[in-house]
Short mmCIF file of C-alpha atoms in Angstrom, two decimals:
data_model
loop_
_atom_site.label_atom_id
_atom_site.label_comp_id
_atom_site.label_asym_id
_atom_site.label_seq_id
_atom_site.Cartn_x
_atom_site.Cartn_y
_atom_site.Cartn_z
CA MET K 1 0.00 0.00 0.00
CA ALA K 2 2.71 2.43 1.03
CA ARG K 3 4.54 1.52 -2.15
CA ALA K 4 1.48 2.11 -4.34
CA ARG K 5 0.97 5.52 -2.71
CA SER K 6 4.58 6.37 -3.28
CA GLU K 7 4.33 5.42 -6.97
CA GLU K 8 1.21 7.53 -7.29
CA ARG K 9 2.94 10.46 -5.66
CA ARG K 10 5.88 10.15 -8.04
CA ALA K 11 3.52 10.13 -11.02
CA GLU K 12 1.80 13.23 -9.67
CA ILE K 13 5.15 15.01 -9.33
CA VAL K 14 6.13 14.08 -12.88
CA ARG K 15 2.84 15.45 -14.24
CA ALA K 16 3.35 18.66 -12.25
CA ALA K 17 6.89 18.99 -13.61
CA LEU K 18 5.56 18.61 -17.16
CA GLU K 19 3.09 21.43 -16.52
CA VAL K 20 5.74 23.70 -15.04
CA ILE K 21 8.05 22.97 -18.01
CA ALA K 22 5.25 23.81 -20.45
CA GLU K 23 4.58 27.11 -18.68
CA ARG K 24 8.05 28.27 -17.73
CA GLY K 25 10.49 26.31 -19.85
CA TYR K 26 13.58 24.39 -18.85
CA ARG K 27 15.20 26.98 -16.63
CA GLY K 28 11.96 27.93 -14.92
CA ALA K 29 11.31 24.32 -13.99
CA SER K 30 13.03 24.44 -10.60
CA LEU K 31 12.51 21.78 -7.95
CA GLY K 32 10.99 24.54 -5.80
CA ALA K 33 8.36 25.43 -8.41
CA VAL K 34 7.42 21.78 -8.87
CA ALA K 35 7.29 21.15 -5.10
CA GLU K 36 4.98 24.12 -4.64
CA ARG K 37 2.58 22.83 -7.28
CA VAL K 38 2.16 19.46 -5.58
CA GLY K 39 2.05 20.93 -2.07
CA LEU K 40 5.38 19.56 -0.90
CA THR K 41 8.37 21.30 0.61
CA GLN K 42 11.47 21.16 -1.55
CA GLN K 43 12.93 18.79 1.05
CA GLY K 44 9.86 16.59 0.67
CA LEU K 45 10.29 16.52 -3.12
CA LEU K 46 13.93 15.46 -2.78
CA HIS K 47 12.68 12.28 -1.12
CA TYR K 48 11.17 11.28 -4.49
CA PHE K 49 13.71 12.85 -6.85
CA PRO K 50 17.14 13.64 -5.41
CA THR K 51 18.11 16.07 -8.20
CA LYS K 52 16.53 18.21 -10.90
CA GLU K 53 18.17 15.95 -13.48
CA ALA K 54 16.54 12.85 -11.97
CA LEU K 55 13.14 14.54 -12.15
CA LEU K 56 13.67 15.66 -15.75
CA VAL K 57 14.76 12.18 -16.81
CA ALA K 58 11.54 10.84 -15.26
CA VAL K 59 9.58 13.43 -17.26
CA LEU K 60 11.30 12.40 -20.52
CA GLU K 61 10.73 8.71 -19.78
CA GLU K 62 7.06 9.45 -19.20
CA ARG K 63 6.90 11.39 -22.48
CA ASP K 64 8.52 8.49 -24.34
CA ARG K 65 6.00 6.07 -22.81
CA TRP K 66 3.15 8.37 -23.74
CA ASP K 67 4.34 9.08 -27.29
CA THR K 68 4.74 5.38 -27.96
CA SER K 69 1.68 4.30 -26.03
CA GLY K 70 0.59 1.03 -27.46
CA GLY K 71 4.29 0.89 -28.33
CA ARG K 72 4.27 -2.88 -28.17
CA ASP K 73 1.68 -2.77 -30.87
CA ARG K 74 4.04 -2.42 -33.77
CA GLU K 75 1.39 -0.80 -35.92
CA ARG K 76 1.79 2.37 -33.90
CA TRP K 77 5.40 2.81 -34.93
CA ARG K 78 4.88 3.91 -38.48
CA LEU K 79 6.56 6.67 -40.40
CA ASP K 80 3.35 8.63 -40.86
CA LEU K 81 2.83 8.58 -37.11
CA MET K 82 6.36 9.87 -36.65
CA GLU K 83 5.48 12.71 -39.00
CA SER K 84 2.54 13.53 -36.73
CA LEU K 85 4.79 13.30 -33.70
CA VAL K 86 7.18 15.89 -35.16
CA GLU K 87 4.23 18.20 -35.90
CA TYR K 88 2.95 17.65 -32.38
CA ASN K 89 6.37 18.46 -30.91
CA ALA K 90 6.30 21.78 -32.77
CA MET K 91 3.35 22.68 -30.56
CA ARG K 92 5.08 21.90 -27.27
CA PRO K 93 8.35 23.81 -27.21
CA GLY K 94 8.78 23.43 -23.43
CA ILE K 95 9.26 19.68 -23.47
CA VAL K 96 11.33 19.77 -26.67
CA GLN K 97 13.54 22.40 -25.05
CA THR K 98 13.89 20.25 -21.93
CA PHE K 99 14.82 17.21 -24.02
CA SER K 100 17.34 19.17 -26.07
CA ALA K 101 18.95 20.97 -23.13
CA LEU K 102 19.28 17.76 -21.11
CA LEU K 103 20.66 15.87 -24.12
CA GLY K 104 23.29 18.60 -24.43
CA GLU K 105 24.27 18.30 -20.78
CA SER K 106 24.28 14.53 -20.91
CA VAL K 107 27.37 14.33 -23.13
CA THR K 108 29.51 15.95 -20.43
CA GLU K 109 31.55 13.83 -18.03
CA ASP K 110 29.63 11.71 -15.52
CA HIS K 111 26.33 13.47 -16.13
CA PRO K 112 23.39 11.80 -14.33
CA ALA K 113 21.30 11.70 -17.55
CA ARG K 114 24.02 10.08 -19.66
CA ALA K 115 22.88 6.49 -19.05
CA PHE K 116 19.28 7.39 -19.84
CA PHE K 117 20.15 8.93 -23.21
CA THR K 118 22.68 6.25 -24.17
CA GLU K 119 20.15 3.48 -23.55
CA ARG K 120 17.36 5.49 -25.13
CA TYR K 121 19.29 5.93 -28.38
CA THR K 122 20.19 2.25 -28.57
CA GLN K 123 16.47 1.50 -28.31
CA VAL K 124 15.39 4.30 -30.64
CA ARG K 125 17.79 3.20 -33.38
CA GLU K 126 16.43 -0.35 -33.11
CA ASN K 127 12.83 0.87 -33.29
CA MET K 128 13.62 3.14 -36.24
CA ALA K 129 15.27 0.27 -38.12
CA GLU K 130 12.10 -1.81 -37.65
CA VAL K 131 9.88 1.03 -38.84
CA LEU K 132 12.07 1.55 -41.89
CA ARG K 133 12.14 -2.17 -42.73
CA ALA K 134 8.35 -2.40 -42.45
CA GLU K 135 7.99 0.56 -44.82
CA PHE K 136 10.81 0.03 -47.32
CA GLY K 137 12.01 -3.55 -46.97
CA ASP K 138 15.72 -4.33 -46.76
CA GLU K 139 17.03 -1.86 -49.27
CA LEU K 140 16.65 1.88 -49.20
CA PRO K 141 17.95 4.50 -51.64
CA GLY K 142 21.73 4.82 -51.80
CA GLY K 143 21.96 1.05 -51.29
CA LEU K 144 21.46 1.57 -47.54
CA THR K 145 19.94 -0.89 -45.08
CA PRO K 146 17.32 0.09 -42.46
CA GLU K 147 20.05 -0.24 -39.80
CA ARG K 148 22.20 2.33 -41.58
CA VAL K 149 19.36 4.81 -42.12
CA ALA K 150 18.13 4.53 -38.49
CA PRO K 151 20.85 6.76 -36.95
CA LEU K 152 20.28 9.31 -39.74
CA LEU K 153 16.52 9.45 -39.13
CA THR K 154 17.19 9.90 -35.42
CA ALA K 155 19.85 12.57 -36.05
CA VAL K 156 17.54 14.53 -38.35
CA MET K 157 14.80 14.68 -35.71
CA ASP K 158 17.20 15.82 -32.97
CA GLY K 159 19.17 18.23 -35.12
CA LEU K 160 16.04 19.91 -36.50
CA GLN K 161 14.82 20.47 -32.94
CA TYR K 162 17.89 22.56 -32.12
CA GLN K 163 17.56 24.65 -35.28
CA TRP K 164 13.85 25.13 -34.65
CA LEU K 165 14.23 26.04 -30.97
CA LEU K 166 16.83 28.67 -31.88
CA ASP K 167 14.94 30.12 -34.82
CA PRO K 168 11.32 28.93 -35.13
CA ASP K 169 10.57 31.36 -37.97
CA ALA K 170 13.43 30.06 -40.11
CA VAL K 171 12.92 26.32 -39.62
CA ASP K 172 9.72 24.34 -40.14
CA MET K 173 10.39 21.11 -38.29
CA GLY K 174 7.45 19.21 -39.73
CA ALA K 175 8.11 20.22 -43.34
CA SER K 176 11.83 19.47 -43.03
CA PHE K 177 11.17 16.07 -41.56
CA ARG K 178 8.84 15.26 -44.44
CA ASP K 179 11.60 16.40 -46.81
CA PHE K 180 13.89 13.79 -45.29
CA LEU K 181 11.22 11.12 -45.79
CA ALA K 182 10.97 12.24 -49.44
CA LEU K 183 14.66 11.35 -49.84
CA LEU K 184 13.91 7.87 -48.49
CA ARG K 185 10.88 7.44 -50.72
CA GLU K 186 12.80 8.47 -53.82
CA ASP K 187 13.34 4.88 -54.79
CA SER K 188 9.77 3.67 -54.50
CA LYS K 189 8.56 6.72 -56.42
CA ARG K 190 10.88 5.87 -59.25
CA SER K 191 9.97 2.24 -59.45
CA ALA K 192 6.26 3.12 -59.26
CA MET N 1 49.49 49.10 -29.54
CA ALA N 2 47.60 48.38 -26.34
CA ARG N 3 44.74 47.15 -28.45
CA ALA N 4 46.95 44.86 -30.51
CA ARG N 5 48.42 43.42 -27.32
CA SER N 6 44.95 42.88 -25.93
CA GLU N 7 43.87 41.05 -29.11
CA GLU N 8 46.95 38.91 -28.93
CA ARG N 9 46.27 38.07 -25.31
CA ARG N 10 42.69 37.10 -26.15
CA ALA N 11 43.92 34.80 -28.91
CA GLU N 12 46.38 33.22 -26.50
CA ILE N 13 43.59 32.59 -23.97
CA VAL N 14 41.38 31.01 -26.65
CA ARG N 15 44.22 28.68 -27.70
CA ALA N 16 44.80 27.73 -24.05
CA ALA N 17 41.08 27.06 -23.59
CA LEU N 18 41.11 24.79 -26.64
CA GLU N 19 44.00 22.82 -25.11
CA VAL N 20 42.29 22.51 -21.75
CA ILE N 21 39.08 21.35 -23.46
CA ALA N 22 41.00 18.73 -25.44
CA GLU N 23 42.64 17.43 -22.26
CA ARG N 24 39.86 17.68 -19.71
CA GLY N 25 36.60 18.02 -21.63
CA TYR N 26 33.80 20.51 -21.25
CA ARG N 27 33.35 20.31 -17.51
CA GLY N 28 37.05 20.33 -16.78
CA ALA N 29 37.52 23.51 -18.80
CA SER N 30 37.04 25.92 -15.91
CA LEU N 31 38.06 29.56 -16.12
CA GLY N 32 40.53 28.81 -13.33
CA ALA N 33 42.25 26.05 -15.31
CA VAL N 34 42.51 28.27 -18.39
CA ALA N 35 43.78 31.25 -16.34
CA GLU N 36 46.49 29.08 -14.80
CA ARG N 37 47.70 27.92 -18.20
CA VAL N 38 48.21 31.46 -19.48
CA GLY N 39 49.66 32.74 -16.19
CA LEU N 40 46.74 34.97 -15.26
CA THR N 41 44.67 35.13 -12.12
CA GLN N 42 41.03 34.18 -12.63
CA GLN N 43 40.21 37.84 -12.00
CA GLY N 44 42.67 38.80 -14.74
CA LEU N 45 41.02 36.37 -17.17
CA LEU N 46 37.58 37.84 -16.46
CA HIS N 47 38.87 41.10 -17.91
CA TYR N 48 39.04 39.37 -21.30
CA PHE N 49 36.11 36.96 -20.98
CA PRO N 50 33.48 37.81 -18.38
CA THR N 51 31.97 34.29 -18.28
CA LYS N 52 32.84 30.72 -19.15
CA GLU N 53 30.16 30.85 -21.85
CA ALA N 54 31.77 33.91 -23.47
CA LEU N 55 35.12 32.11 -23.56
CA LEU N 56 33.59 28.94 -25.01
CA VAL N 57 31.77 30.90 -27.72
CA ALA N 58 35.11 32.50 -28.63
CA VAL N 59 36.63 29.01 -28.86
CA LEU N 60 33.83 27.79 -31.15
CA GLU N 61 34.12 30.91 -33.33
CA GLU N 62 37.82 30.27 -33.64
CA ARG N 63 37.16 26.65 -34.57
CA ASP N 64 34.66 27.73 -37.23
CA ARG N 65 37.21 30.17 -38.66
CA TRP N 66 39.87 27.50 -38.66
CA ASP N 67 37.67 24.75 -40.16
CA THR N 68 36.60 27.05 -42.96
CA SER N 69 39.97 28.75 -43.37
CA GLY N 70 40.11 30.10 -46.83
CA GLY N 71 36.34 30.12 -46.33
CA ARG N 72 35.94 33.00 -48.75
CA ASP N 73 37.43 30.74 -51.31
CA ARG N 74 34.27 28.86 -52.22
CA GLU N 75 36.26 25.91 -53.48
CA ARG N 76 37.01 24.97 -49.90
CA TRP N 77 33.34 24.36 -49.09
CA ARG N 78 32.84 21.12 -50.88
CA LEU N 79 31.00 18.02 -49.76
CA ASP N 80 34.12 15.87 -49.80
CA LEU N 81 35.83 18.36 -47.52
CA MET N 82 32.85 18.20 -45.19
CA GLU N 83 33.28 14.41 -45.13
CA SER N 84 36.86 14.95 -44.03
CA LEU N 85 35.72 17.45 -41.42
CA VAL N 86 33.36 14.90 -39.88
CA GLU N 87 36.18 12.33 -39.80
CA TYR N 88 38.44 14.93 -38.23
CA ASN N 89 35.82 15.77 -35.61
CA ALA N 90 35.71 12.10 -34.64
CA MET N 91 39.34 12.53 -33.53
CA ARG N 92 38.68 15.54 -31.30
CA PRO N 93 35.88 14.62 -28.89
CA GLY N 94 36.67 17.49 -26.51
CA ILE N 95 35.72 20.26 -28.89
CA VAL N 96 32.74 18.31 -30.28
CA GLN N 97 31.55 17.77 -26.72
CA THR N 98 31.96 21.48 -25.97
CA PHE N 99 30.00 22.43 -29.09
CA SER N 100 27.23 19.94 -28.33
CA ALA N 101 26.92 20.83 -24.64
CA LEU N 102 26.85 24.55 -25.34
CA LEU N 103 24.33 24.10 -28.17
CA GLY N 104 22.12 22.25 -25.69
CA GLU N 105 22.36 25.05 -23.13
CA SER N 106 21.81 27.72 -25.75
CA VAL N 107 18.17 26.77 -26.35
CA THR N 108 17.27 27.70 -22.77
CA GLU N 109 15.87 31.13 -21.93
CA ASP N 110 18.20 34.11 -22.31
CA HIS N 111 21.31 31.97 -22.61
CA PRO N 112 24.44 34.00 -23.48
CA ALA N 113 25.35 31.64 -26.36
CA ARG N 114 21.90 31.76 -27.98
CA ALA N 115 22.68 34.63 -30.37
CA PHE N 116 25.91 32.97 -31.46
CA PHE N 117 24.20 29.70 -32.37
CA THR N 118 21.17 31.34 -34.00
CA GLU N 119 23.38 33.44 -36.27
CA ARG N 120 25.73 30.55 -36.88
CA TYR N 121 22.92 28.30 -38.11
CA THR N 122 21.54 30.98 -40.42
CA GLN N 123 25.00 31.21 -41.96
CA VAL N 124 25.63 27.46 -41.98
CA ARG N 125 22.33 26.75 -43.76
CA GLU N 126 23.24 29.33 -46.41
CA ASN N 127 26.70 27.84 -46.88
CA MET N 128 25.30 24.33 -47.07
CA ALA N 129 22.78 25.36 -49.71
CA GLU N 130 25.61 26.78 -51.82
CA VAL N 131 27.68 23.62 -51.42
CA LEU N 132 24.71 21.47 -52.40
CA ARG N 133 23.88 23.63 -55.42
CA ALA N 134 27.50 23.49 -56.61
CA GLU N 135 27.44 19.71 -56.34
CA PHE N 136 23.92 18.79 -57.44
CA GLY N 137 22.43 21.79 -59.23
CA ASP N 138 18.93 22.99 -58.40
CA GLU N 139 17.20 19.67 -57.98
CA LEU N 140 18.09 16.92 -55.54
CA PRO N 141 16.40 13.55 -54.98
CA GLY N 142 12.84 13.71 -53.67
CA GLY N 143 12.32 16.85 -55.78
CA LEU N 144 14.07 18.90 -53.08
CA THR N 145 15.97 22.15 -53.58
CA PRO N 146 19.41 22.85 -52.05
CA GLU N 147 17.68 25.23 -49.60
CA ARG N 148 15.44 22.45 -48.36
CA VAL N 149 18.23 19.91 -47.98
CA ALA N 150 20.52 22.38 -46.17
CA PRO N 151 18.77 22.15 -42.75
CA LEU N 152 18.74 18.35 -43.08
CA LEU N 153 22.46 18.16 -43.82
CA THR N 154 23.10 20.41 -40.82
CA ALA N 155 20.77 18.39 -38.59
CA VAL N 156 22.43 15.12 -39.55
CA MET N 157 25.89 16.42 -38.59
CA ASP N 158 24.68 17.74 -35.21
CA GLY N 159 22.45 14.80 -34.39
CA LEU N 160 25.14 12.24 -35.19
CA GLN N 161 27.52 14.06 -32.85
CA TYR N 162 25.19 13.49 -29.89
CA GLN N 163 24.74 9.81 -30.70
CA TRP N 164 28.49 9.39 -31.17
CA LEU N 165 29.45 11.24 -27.98
CA LEU N 166 27.06 9.06 -25.98
CA ASP N 167 28.08 5.76 -27.57
CA PRO N 168 31.19 5.97 -29.75
CA ASP N 169 31.31 2.18 -30.25
CA ALA N 170 27.76 2.07 -31.63
CA VAL N 171 27.90 5.06 -33.99
CA ASP N 172 30.48 5.72 -36.71
CA MET N 173 30.01 9.42 -37.43
CA GLY N 174 32.05 9.47 -40.61
CA ALA N 175 30.40 6.39 -42.12
CA SER N 176 26.90 7.61 -41.21
CA PHE N 177 27.55 11.02 -42.72
CA ARG N 178 28.69 9.34 -45.96
CA ASP N 179 25.49 7.28 -45.86
CA PHE N 180 23.49 10.51 -45.86
CA LEU N 181 25.48 11.77 -48.85
CA ALA N 182 24.68 8.48 -50.61
CA LEU N 183 20.97 9.34 -50.26
CA LEU N 184 21.66 12.68 -51.94
CA ARG N 185 23.71 11.09 -54.71
CA GLU N 186 21.02 8.53 -55.46
CA ASP N 187 19.77 10.59 -58.34
CA SER N 188 23.06 11.15 -60.10
CA LYS N 189 23.94 7.48 -59.71
CA ARG N 190 20.73 6.51 -61.43
CA SER N 191 21.08 8.90 -64.29
CA ALA N 192 24.74 7.86 -64.75
#
């Protein structure tokens, strides 16, 4: 019982953090602001999440779970749904900013979010390869395999987020992502 | 004269910072460590660079100048030279880590490096579009223009850096970048 309550409390804190991020962005999402929203002292919050980084990783894990809900149902992981996901991300700059800022920090020495991102990318590349194989078979344009295109697809999504966050008027994330898919579809168009 | 000496001193500090970054990485590159190397007190260093971010931006500007030396000579900006640049970057993780960490920070509110990155990307996208036009003409695979491929090329380089920094054994930056170029060359291969 105590454990179930504790899990519920953690989930409540993560939802509150997501709200604070959406309203105030990455820097405004202090442990104090999140604690206040759930009616805890900052000391009380630290019992659930010892650092801001730990809380933000929990928020990103929750987002991943949510974005891929029904994720075990392979049908959900399709390229057209990824297109929608990129469009959806363009409407929630707070969480994209949090992801991008934490990813940046994570490549520094001994950062607490490093393990999360390293494991996440291993998984994401695998998922992307499956999506690509389901859509294009074993051979993509340029003679590439799904496994070789997977890191590129991932890189495009992440890289576009930085350009878009810095200059939303100059970069249309959704349109650019579709442009990348057009490069991948080149082959099928030609053989059609 | 005083001004020339000051410029020279700044350049010396930037070179020292680059060395410290190469040896100790982003987090280890403290103002104190850089000051010590050039025989200044930390207070003395602050006279030239008021914050760590200002110093790191100067380092990245210097790297950009160096990487594109002879940059006015358009011949230098060719895709095969960019391939070499990616391979070269794979041998200097310290500066790539510094770039990637600072890019991550820059998307947060009012960050001192935000203007640098925003202007840099505007310029980089323009340069990339020129490179692509010189190599492929006005139409690339997928019916895309050089201007539409430019943000993708940029995104791929940045995104691959994060994946590589997190897991260098799983991601070969140089090979993946060449894979992306293979997607762009698809068209010319077919018409050949």
